[in-house]
Short mmCIF file of C-alpha atoms and ligand atoms in Angstrom, two decimals:
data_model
loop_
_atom_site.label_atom_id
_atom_site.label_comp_id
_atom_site.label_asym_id
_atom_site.label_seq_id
_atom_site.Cartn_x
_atom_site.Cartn_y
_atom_site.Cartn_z
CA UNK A 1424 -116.10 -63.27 74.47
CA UNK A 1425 -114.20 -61.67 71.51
CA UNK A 1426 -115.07 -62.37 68.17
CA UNK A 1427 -112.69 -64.35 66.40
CA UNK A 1428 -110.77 -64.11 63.17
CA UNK A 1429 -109.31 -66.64 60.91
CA UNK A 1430 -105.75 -66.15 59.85
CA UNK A 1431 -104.50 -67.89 56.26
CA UNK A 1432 -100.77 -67.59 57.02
CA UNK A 1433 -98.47 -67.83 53.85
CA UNK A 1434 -95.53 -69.18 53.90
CA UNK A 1435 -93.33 -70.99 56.85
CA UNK A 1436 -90.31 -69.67 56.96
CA UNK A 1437 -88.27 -67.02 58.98
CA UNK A 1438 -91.34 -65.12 59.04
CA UNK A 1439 -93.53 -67.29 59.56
CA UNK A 1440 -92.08 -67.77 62.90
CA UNK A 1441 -92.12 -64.29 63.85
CA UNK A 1442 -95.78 -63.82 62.25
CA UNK A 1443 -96.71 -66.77 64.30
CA UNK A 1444 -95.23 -65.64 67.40
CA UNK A 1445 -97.44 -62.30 66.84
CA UNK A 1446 -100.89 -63.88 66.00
CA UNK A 1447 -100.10 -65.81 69.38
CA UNK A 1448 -98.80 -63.22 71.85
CA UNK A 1449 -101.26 -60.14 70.56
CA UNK A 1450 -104.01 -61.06 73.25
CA UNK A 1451 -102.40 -61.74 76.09
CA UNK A 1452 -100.44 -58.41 76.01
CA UNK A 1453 -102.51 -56.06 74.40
CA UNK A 1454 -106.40 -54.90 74.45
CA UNK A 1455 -107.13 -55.94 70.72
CA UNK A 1456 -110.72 -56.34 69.45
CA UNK A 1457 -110.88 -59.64 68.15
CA UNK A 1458 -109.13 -63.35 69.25
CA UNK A 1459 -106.59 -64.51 66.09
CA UNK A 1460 -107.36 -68.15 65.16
CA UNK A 1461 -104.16 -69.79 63.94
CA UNK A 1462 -106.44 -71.56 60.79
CA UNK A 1463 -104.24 -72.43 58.45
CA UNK A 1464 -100.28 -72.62 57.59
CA UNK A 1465 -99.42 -72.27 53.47
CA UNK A 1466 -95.93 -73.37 52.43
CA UNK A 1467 -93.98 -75.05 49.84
CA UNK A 1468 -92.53 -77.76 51.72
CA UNK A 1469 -94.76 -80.07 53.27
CA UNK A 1470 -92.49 -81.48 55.84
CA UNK A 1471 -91.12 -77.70 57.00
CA UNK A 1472 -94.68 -76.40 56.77
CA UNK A 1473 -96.06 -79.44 58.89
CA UNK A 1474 -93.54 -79.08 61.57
CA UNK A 1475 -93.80 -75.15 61.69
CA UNK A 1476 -97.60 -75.66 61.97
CA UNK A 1477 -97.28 -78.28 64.63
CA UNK A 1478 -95.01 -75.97 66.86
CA UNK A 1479 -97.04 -73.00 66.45
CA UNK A 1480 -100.59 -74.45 66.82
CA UNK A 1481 -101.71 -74.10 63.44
CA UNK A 1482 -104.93 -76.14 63.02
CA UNK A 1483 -104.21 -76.91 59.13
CA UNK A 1484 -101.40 -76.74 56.33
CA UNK A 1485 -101.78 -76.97 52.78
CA UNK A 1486 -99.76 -76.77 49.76
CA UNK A 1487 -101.82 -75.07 47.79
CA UNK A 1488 -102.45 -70.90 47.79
CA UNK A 1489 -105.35 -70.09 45.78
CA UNK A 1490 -107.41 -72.52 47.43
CA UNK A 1491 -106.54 -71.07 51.23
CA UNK A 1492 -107.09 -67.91 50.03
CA UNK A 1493 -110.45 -68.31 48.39
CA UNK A 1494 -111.85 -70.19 51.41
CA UNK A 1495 -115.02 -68.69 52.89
CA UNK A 1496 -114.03 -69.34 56.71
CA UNK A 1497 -110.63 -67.30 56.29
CA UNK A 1498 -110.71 -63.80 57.17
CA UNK A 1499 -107.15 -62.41 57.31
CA UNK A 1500 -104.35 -63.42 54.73
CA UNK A 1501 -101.19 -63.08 56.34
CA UNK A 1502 -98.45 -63.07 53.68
CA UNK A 1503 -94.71 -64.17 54.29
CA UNK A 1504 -93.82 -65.80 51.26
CA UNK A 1505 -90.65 -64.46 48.97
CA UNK A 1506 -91.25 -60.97 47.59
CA UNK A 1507 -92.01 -61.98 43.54
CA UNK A 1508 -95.42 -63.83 44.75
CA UNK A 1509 -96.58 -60.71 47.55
CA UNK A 1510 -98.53 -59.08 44.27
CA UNK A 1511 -100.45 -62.52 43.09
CA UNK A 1512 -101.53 -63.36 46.25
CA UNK A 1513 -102.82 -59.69 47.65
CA UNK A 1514 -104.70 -59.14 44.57
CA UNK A 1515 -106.12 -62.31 45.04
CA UNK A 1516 -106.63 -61.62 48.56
CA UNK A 1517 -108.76 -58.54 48.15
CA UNK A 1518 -110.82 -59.93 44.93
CA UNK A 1519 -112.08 -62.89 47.84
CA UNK A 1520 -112.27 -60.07 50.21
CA UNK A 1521 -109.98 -60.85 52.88
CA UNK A 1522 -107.68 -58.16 55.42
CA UNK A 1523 -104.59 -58.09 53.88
CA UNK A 1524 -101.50 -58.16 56.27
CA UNK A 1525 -98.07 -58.21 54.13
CA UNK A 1526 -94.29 -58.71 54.49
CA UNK A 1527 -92.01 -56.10 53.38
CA UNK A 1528 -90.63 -55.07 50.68
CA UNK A 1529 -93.71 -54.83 48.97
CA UNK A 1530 -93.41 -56.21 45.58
CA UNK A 1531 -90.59 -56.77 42.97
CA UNK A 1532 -91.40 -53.82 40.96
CA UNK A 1533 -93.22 -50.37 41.36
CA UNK A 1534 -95.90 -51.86 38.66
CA UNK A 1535 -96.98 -54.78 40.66
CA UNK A 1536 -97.11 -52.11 43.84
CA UNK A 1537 -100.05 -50.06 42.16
CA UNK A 1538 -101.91 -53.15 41.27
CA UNK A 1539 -102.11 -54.37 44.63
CA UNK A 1540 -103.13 -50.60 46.11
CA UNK A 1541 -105.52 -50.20 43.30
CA UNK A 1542 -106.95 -54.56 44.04
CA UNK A 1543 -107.10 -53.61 48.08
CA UNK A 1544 -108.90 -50.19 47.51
CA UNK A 1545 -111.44 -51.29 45.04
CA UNK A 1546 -112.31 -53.98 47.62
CA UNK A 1547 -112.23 -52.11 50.33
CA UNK A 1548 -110.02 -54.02 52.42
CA UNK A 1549 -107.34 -53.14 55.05
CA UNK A 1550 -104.07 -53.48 53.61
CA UNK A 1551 -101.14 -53.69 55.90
CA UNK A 1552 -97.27 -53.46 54.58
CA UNK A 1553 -95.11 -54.89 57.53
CA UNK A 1554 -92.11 -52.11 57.27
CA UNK A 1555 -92.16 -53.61 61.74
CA UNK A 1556 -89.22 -50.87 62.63
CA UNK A 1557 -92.06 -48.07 62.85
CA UNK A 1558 -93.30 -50.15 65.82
CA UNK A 1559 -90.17 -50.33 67.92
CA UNK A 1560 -90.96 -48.08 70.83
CA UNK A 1561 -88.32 -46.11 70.17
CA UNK A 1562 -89.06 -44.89 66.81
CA UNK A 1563 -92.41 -44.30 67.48
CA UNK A 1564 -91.40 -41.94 70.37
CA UNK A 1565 -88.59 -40.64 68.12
CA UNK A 1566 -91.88 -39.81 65.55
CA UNK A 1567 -93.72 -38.20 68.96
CA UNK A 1568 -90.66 -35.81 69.39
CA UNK A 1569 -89.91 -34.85 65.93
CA UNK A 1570 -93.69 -34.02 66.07
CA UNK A 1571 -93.14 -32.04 68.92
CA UNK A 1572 -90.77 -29.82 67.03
CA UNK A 1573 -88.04 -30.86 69.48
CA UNK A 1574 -85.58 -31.10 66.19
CA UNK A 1575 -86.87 -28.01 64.42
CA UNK A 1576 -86.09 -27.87 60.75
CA UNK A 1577 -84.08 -31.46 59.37
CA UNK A 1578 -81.27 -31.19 57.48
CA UNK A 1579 -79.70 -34.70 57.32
CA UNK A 1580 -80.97 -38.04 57.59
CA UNK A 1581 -78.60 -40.54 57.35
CA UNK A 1582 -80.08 -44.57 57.27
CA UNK A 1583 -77.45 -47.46 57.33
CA UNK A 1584 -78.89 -50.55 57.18
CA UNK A 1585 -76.04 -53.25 57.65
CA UNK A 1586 -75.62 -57.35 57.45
CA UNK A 1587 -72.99 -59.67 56.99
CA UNK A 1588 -74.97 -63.21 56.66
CA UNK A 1589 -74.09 -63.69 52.98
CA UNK A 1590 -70.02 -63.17 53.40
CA UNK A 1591 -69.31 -66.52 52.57
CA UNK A 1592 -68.91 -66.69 48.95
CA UNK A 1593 -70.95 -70.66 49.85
CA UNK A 1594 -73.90 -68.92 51.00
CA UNK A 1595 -76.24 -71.01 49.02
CA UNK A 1596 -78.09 -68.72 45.89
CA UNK A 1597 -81.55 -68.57 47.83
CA UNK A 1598 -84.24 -66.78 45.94
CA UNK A 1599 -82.84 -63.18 47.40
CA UNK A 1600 -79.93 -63.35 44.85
CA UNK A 1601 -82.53 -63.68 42.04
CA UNK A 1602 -83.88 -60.12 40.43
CA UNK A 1603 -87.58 -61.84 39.60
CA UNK A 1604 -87.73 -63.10 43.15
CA UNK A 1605 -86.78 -60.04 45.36
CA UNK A 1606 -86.76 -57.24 43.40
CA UNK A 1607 -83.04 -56.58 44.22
CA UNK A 1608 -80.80 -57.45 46.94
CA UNK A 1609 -80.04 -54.89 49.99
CA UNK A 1610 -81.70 -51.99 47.97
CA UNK A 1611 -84.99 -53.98 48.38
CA UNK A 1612 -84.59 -55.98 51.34
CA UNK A 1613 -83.09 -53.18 53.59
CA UNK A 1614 -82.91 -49.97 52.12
CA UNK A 1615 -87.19 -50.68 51.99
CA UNK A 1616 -86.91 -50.62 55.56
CA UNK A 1617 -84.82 -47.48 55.83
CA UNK A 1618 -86.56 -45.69 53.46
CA UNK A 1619 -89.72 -46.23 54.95
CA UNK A 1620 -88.55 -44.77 58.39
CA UNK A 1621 -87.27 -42.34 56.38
CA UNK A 1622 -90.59 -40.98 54.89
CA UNK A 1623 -91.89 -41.72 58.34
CA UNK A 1624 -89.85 -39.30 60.22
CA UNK A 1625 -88.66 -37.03 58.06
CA UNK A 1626 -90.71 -36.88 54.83
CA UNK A 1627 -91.04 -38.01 50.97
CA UNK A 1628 -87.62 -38.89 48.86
CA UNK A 1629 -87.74 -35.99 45.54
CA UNK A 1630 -84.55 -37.54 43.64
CA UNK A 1631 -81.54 -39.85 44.16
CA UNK A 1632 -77.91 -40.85 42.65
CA UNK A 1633 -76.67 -44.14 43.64
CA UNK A 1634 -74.18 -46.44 43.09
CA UNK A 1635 -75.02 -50.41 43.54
CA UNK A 1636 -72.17 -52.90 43.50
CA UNK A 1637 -72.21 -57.33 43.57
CA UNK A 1638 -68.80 -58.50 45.33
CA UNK A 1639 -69.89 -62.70 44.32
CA UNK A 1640 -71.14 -63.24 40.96
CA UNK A 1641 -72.08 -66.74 41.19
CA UNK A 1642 -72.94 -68.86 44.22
CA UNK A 1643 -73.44 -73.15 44.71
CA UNK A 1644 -77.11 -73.63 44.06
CA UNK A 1645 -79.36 -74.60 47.69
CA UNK A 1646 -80.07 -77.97 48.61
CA UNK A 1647 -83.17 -78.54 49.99
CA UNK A 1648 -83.28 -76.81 53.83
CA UNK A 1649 -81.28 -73.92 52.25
CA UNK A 1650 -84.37 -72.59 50.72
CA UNK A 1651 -84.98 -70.74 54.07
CA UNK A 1652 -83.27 -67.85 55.01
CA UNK A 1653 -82.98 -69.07 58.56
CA UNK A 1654 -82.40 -72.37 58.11
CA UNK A 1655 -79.33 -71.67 55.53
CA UNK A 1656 -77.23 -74.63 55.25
CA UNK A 1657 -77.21 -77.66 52.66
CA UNK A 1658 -75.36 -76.80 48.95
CA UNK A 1659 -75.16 -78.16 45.78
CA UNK A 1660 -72.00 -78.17 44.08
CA UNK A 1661 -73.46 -76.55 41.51
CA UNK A 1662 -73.25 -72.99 40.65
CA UNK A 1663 -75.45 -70.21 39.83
CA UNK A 1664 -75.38 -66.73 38.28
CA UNK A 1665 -75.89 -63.63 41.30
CA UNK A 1666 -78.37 -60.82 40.07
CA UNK A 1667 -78.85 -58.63 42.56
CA UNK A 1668 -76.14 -56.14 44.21
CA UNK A 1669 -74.61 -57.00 47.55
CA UNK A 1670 -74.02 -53.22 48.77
CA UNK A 1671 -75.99 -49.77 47.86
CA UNK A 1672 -75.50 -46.63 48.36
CA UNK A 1673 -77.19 -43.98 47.54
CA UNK A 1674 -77.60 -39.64 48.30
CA UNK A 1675 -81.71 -38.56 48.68
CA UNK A 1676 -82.61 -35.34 48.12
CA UNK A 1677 -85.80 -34.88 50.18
CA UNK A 1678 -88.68 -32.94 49.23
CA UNK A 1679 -89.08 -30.94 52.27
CA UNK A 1680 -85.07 -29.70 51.15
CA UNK A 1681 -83.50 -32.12 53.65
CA UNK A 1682 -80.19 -34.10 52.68
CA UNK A 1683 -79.60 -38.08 53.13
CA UNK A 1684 -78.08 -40.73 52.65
CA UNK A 1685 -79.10 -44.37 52.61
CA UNK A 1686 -76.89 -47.24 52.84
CA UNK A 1687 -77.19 -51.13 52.45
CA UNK A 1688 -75.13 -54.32 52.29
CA UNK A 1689 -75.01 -57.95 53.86
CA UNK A 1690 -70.83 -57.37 52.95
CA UNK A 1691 -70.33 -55.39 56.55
CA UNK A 1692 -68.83 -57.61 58.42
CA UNK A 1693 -69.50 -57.97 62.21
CA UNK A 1694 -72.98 -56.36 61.39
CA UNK A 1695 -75.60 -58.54 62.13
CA UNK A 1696 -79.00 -56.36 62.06
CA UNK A 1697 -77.75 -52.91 62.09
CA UNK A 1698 -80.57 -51.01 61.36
CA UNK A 1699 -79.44 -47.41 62.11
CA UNK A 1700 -80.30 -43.51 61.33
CA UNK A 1701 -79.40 -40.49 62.27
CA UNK A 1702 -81.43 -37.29 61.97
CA UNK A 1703 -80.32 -33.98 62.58
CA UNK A 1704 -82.19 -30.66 62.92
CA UNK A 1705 -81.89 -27.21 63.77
CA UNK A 1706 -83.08 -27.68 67.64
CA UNK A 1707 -81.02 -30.77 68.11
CA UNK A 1708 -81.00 -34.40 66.69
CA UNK A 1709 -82.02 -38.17 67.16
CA UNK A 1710 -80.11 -40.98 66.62
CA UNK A 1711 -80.80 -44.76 66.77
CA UNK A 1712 -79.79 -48.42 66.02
CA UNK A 1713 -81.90 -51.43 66.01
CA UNK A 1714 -79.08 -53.72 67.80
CA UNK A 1715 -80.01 -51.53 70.72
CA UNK A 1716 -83.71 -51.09 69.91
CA UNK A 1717 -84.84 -49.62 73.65
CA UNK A 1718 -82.53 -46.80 73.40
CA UNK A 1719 -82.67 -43.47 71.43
CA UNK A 1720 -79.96 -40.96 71.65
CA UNK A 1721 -81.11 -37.27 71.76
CA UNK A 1722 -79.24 -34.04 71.40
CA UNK A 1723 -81.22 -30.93 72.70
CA UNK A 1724 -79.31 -27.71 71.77
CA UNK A 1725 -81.16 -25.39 74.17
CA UNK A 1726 -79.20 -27.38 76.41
CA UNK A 1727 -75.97 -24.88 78.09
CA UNK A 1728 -73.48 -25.30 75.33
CA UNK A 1729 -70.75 -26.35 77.58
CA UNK A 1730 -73.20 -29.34 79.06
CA UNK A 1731 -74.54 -30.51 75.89
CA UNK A 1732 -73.91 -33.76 73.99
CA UNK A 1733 -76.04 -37.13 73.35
CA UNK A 1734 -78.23 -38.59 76.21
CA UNK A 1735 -79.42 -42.00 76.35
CA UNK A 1736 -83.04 -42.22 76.67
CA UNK A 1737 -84.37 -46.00 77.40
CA UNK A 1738 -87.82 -46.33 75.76
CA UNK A 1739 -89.83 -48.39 78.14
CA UNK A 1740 -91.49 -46.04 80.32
CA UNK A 1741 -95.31 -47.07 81.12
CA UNK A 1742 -95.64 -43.29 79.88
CA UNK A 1743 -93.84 -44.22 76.04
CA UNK A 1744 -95.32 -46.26 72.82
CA UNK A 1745 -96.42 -49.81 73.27
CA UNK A 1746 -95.92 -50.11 76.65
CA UNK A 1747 -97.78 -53.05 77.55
CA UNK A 1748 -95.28 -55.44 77.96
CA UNK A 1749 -93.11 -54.87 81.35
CA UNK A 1750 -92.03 -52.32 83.84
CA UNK A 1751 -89.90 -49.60 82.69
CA UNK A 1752 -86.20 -51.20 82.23
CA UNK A 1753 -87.34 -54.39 81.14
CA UNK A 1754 -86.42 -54.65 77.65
CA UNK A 1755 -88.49 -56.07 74.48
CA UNK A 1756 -87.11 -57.93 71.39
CA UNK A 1757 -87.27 -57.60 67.68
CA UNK A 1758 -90.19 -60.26 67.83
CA UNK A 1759 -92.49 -57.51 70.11
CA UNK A 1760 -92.73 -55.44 66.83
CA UNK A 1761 -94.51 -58.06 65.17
CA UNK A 1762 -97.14 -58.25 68.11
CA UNK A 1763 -97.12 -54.74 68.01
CA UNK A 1764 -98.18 -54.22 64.00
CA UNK A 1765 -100.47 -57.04 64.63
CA UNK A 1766 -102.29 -55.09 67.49
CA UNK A 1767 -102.46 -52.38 65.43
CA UNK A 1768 -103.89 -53.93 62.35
CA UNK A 1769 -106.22 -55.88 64.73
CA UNK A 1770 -107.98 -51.99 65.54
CA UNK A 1771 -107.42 -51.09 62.00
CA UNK A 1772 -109.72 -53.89 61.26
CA UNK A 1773 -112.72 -53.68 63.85
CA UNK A 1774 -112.95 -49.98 62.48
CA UNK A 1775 -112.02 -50.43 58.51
CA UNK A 1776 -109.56 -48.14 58.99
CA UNK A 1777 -106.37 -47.47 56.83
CA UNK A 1778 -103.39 -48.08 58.60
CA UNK A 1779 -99.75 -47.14 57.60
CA UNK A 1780 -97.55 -48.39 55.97
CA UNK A 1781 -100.11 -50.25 53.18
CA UNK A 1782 -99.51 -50.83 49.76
CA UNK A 1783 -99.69 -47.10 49.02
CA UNK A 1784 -96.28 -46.46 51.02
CA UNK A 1785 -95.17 -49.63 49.47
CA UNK A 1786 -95.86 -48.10 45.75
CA UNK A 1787 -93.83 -44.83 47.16
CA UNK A 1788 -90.92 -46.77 48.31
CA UNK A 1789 -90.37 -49.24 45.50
CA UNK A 1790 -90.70 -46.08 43.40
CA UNK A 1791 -87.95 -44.75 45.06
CA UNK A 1792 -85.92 -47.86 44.98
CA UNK A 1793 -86.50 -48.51 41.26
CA UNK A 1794 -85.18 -45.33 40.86
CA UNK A 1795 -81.80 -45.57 42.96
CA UNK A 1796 -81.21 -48.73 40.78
CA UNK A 1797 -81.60 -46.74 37.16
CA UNK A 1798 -79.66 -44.47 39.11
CA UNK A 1799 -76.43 -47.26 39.73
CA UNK A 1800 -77.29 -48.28 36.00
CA UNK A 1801 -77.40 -45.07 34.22
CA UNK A 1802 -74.63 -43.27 36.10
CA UNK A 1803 -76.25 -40.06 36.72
CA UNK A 1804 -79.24 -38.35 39.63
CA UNK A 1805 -82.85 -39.81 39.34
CA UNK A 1806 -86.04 -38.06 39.97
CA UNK A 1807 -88.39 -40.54 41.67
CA UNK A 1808 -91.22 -39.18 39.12
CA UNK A 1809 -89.07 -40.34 36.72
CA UNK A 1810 -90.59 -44.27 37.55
CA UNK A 1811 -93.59 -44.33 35.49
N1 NAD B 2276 -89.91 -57.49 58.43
C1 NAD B 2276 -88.77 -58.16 58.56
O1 NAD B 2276 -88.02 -57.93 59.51
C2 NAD B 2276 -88.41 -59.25 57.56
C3 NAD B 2276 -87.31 -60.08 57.80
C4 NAD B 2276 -87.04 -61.09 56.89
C5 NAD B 2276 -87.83 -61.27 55.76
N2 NAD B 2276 -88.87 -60.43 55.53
C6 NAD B 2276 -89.71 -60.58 54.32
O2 NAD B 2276 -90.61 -61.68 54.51
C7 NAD B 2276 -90.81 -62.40 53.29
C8 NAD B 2276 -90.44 -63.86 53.51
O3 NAD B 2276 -89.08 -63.92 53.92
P1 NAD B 2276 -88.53 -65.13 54.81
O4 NAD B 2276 -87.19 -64.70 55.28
O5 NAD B 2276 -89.54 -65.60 55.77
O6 NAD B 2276 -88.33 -66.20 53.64
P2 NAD B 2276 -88.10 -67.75 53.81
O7 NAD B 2276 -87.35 -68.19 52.60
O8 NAD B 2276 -87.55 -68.07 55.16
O9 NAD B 2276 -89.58 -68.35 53.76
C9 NAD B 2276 -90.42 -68.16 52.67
C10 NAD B 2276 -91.56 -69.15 52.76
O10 NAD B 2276 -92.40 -68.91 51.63
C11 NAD B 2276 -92.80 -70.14 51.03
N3 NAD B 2276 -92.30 -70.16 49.66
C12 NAD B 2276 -91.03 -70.38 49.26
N4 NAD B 2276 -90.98 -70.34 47.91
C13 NAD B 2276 -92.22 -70.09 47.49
C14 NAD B 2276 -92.80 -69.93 46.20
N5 NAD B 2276 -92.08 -70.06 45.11
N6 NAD B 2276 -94.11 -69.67 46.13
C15 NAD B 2276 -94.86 -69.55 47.23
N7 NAD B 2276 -94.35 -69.71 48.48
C16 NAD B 2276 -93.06 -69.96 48.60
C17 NAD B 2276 -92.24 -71.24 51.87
O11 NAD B 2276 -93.21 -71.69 52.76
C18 NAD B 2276 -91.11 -70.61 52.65
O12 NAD B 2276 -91.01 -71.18 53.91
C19 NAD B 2276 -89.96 -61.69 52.24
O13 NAD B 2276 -90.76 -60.82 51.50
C20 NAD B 2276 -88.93 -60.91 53.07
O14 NAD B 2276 -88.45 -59.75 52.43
C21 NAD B 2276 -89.18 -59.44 56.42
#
């Protein structure tokens, strides 16, 4: 019998779904030390939270955060609540000593990033940030290869990370078009993930110019269901001021003397979740896009020059990264990276182990987005040790 572990899971949205799925799925695919218990569901809405915890098998709900957190019989807090209240509850997390396991981006600002690094290593607990994209098969064998040296020295990375869910100038104001609440808009919510796989696979951003840009300045206020990203829907009539950007864009000098570029907006239309880089390299290159998340593309250049150009290589061989669901061919889904960060926290806790990303990668990529934002405000190139 495997020991079993209490999960606190905040929040009951979009998410919460996905987190729930994960928490659900991790033991019957994958050899994980411990059995999840589904304990308790946090949210803001009692009748969303209720019928969330009802689908998902959650034992409890309650309405009220510090109290789930500070109960003795919960072990892991699970947080998937809007970005501005990530910092409260993690610090309270690891003062009650509780695994922390995060959603992404980690905090509003690059302040509230080094408080919850410095609250999770003074209590010595493992601190997860869910940047889930590592985990797709694919990247992680695109990390294996790079590692290999099959791309030699990088020159270029280039991350686009495109939506189109906000077009509609109705799109209720939800708490991502509010600074306090997100941090920013695409730059946070996106560009995070990019720039994560970016230090992942090709190394640490040195300085950046960018250029942010808001298309809708004021959207109808949400009526009550519209407080969820995925459930969108109900309006007021009326209106509220937009203060984050919709697009940004921005050039990344990399330490290592690499060259990038990083771009983000829920303005390109027919983009749904185009999560996409490109990295090329002296021996040959990688390319990949989350909207066909089993593939990579790979360009060797010791291939004969007159036979060489991209290759499709589908990433679920028995032989490749998180290859416990199917037999080769059989495709996985964005909701398998969830399982597969939860395994991996799982055997990060049984051993006390750091895992990556945690709140230290977080404090390195808000860094790095705070300064692409002074970068759109002030006009001019930012040194990411510039952000004090
Ligand atoms: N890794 C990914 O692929 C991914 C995708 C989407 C969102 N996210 C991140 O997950 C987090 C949650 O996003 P979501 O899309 O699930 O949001 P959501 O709006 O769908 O759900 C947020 C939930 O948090 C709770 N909540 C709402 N307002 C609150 C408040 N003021 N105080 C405390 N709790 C509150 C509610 O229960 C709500 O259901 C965000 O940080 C977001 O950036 C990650």
């Amino acid at each position: 019998m495997k020991k079993k572990l209490n999960i606190a899971l905040m929040g009951s949205g979009f998410m919460g779904k996905a987190h729930s799925f994960a928490w659900t799925l991790v033991n019957k695919f994958f050899d994980v030390p411990y059995e999840p218990v589904l304990k308790v569901n946090f949210g803001t809405d009692e009748d969303i939270t209720r019928e969330v915890a009802e689908k998902w098998g959650w034992e409890e709900i309650s309405m009220n955060w510090e109290e789930v957190i500070n109960r003795d019989d919960i072990d892991i807090i699970d947080i998937v609540t809007p970005t501005y209240i990530h910092k409260d509850m993690a610090v309270a997390a690891a003062k009650a000593g509780k695994h922390i396991f995060c959603e992404k981006p980690c905090a509003v600002t690059y302040d509230q990033t080094k408080e919850m690094a410095e609250a999770a290593d003074k209590a010595g607990v493992v601190n997860y940030l869910n940047h889930n994209y590592r985990r797709v098969p694919a990247v992680a064998f695109a990390k294996q290869m790079i590692e290999e040296g099959k791309l030699g020295t990088i020159y270029h990375w280039r991350g686009a990370y495109l939506q189109d869910w906000i077009m509609d100038p109705n799109f209720p104001l939800t708490w991502h078009f509010k600074k306090d609440l997100a941090g920013g808009g695409p730059l946070f919510d996106l560009s995070s993930h990019s720039v994560d796989l970016a230090r992942y696979l090709v190394g640490e951003v040195k300085a950046v110019t960018a250029v942010n840009k808001t298309f809708i300045e004021e959207r109808p206020l949400p009526g009550k269901r519209a407080a969820t990203f995925s459930a969108g829907g109900e309006i007021n009539s009326e209106k509220g001021k937009v203060e984050v950007e919709d697009a940004s864009f921005m050039i990344a000098e990399f330490e290592n003397g690499a060259l990038g570029s990083f771009e983000s907006t829920r303005f390109a239309s027919g983009r749904k979740n185009y999560n996409t880089f490109e990295i090329y390299g002296s021996k040959g290159a990688l390319t990949f896009n989350f909207e066909r998340m089993n593939e990579l593309q790979y360009l060797n250049l010791d291939d004969p020059a007159d036979e060489q150009g991209f290759k499709t290589i589908l990433v679920t061989n028995m032989t490749h990264p998180y290859a416990a669901w199917w037999a080769a061919g059989h495709v996985i889904g964005y909701e398998n990276t969830f399982v597969h960060a939860v395994a991996d926290f799982l055997k990060a806790v049984e051993k006390n182990e750091t895992i990556e990303p945690n709140f230290h990668d977080g404090e390195k990529i808000i860094r790095t987005l705070e300064a692409a934002a002074l970068s759109s405000e002030e006009k001019r190139r930012v040194e990411v040790s510039e952000i004090k």
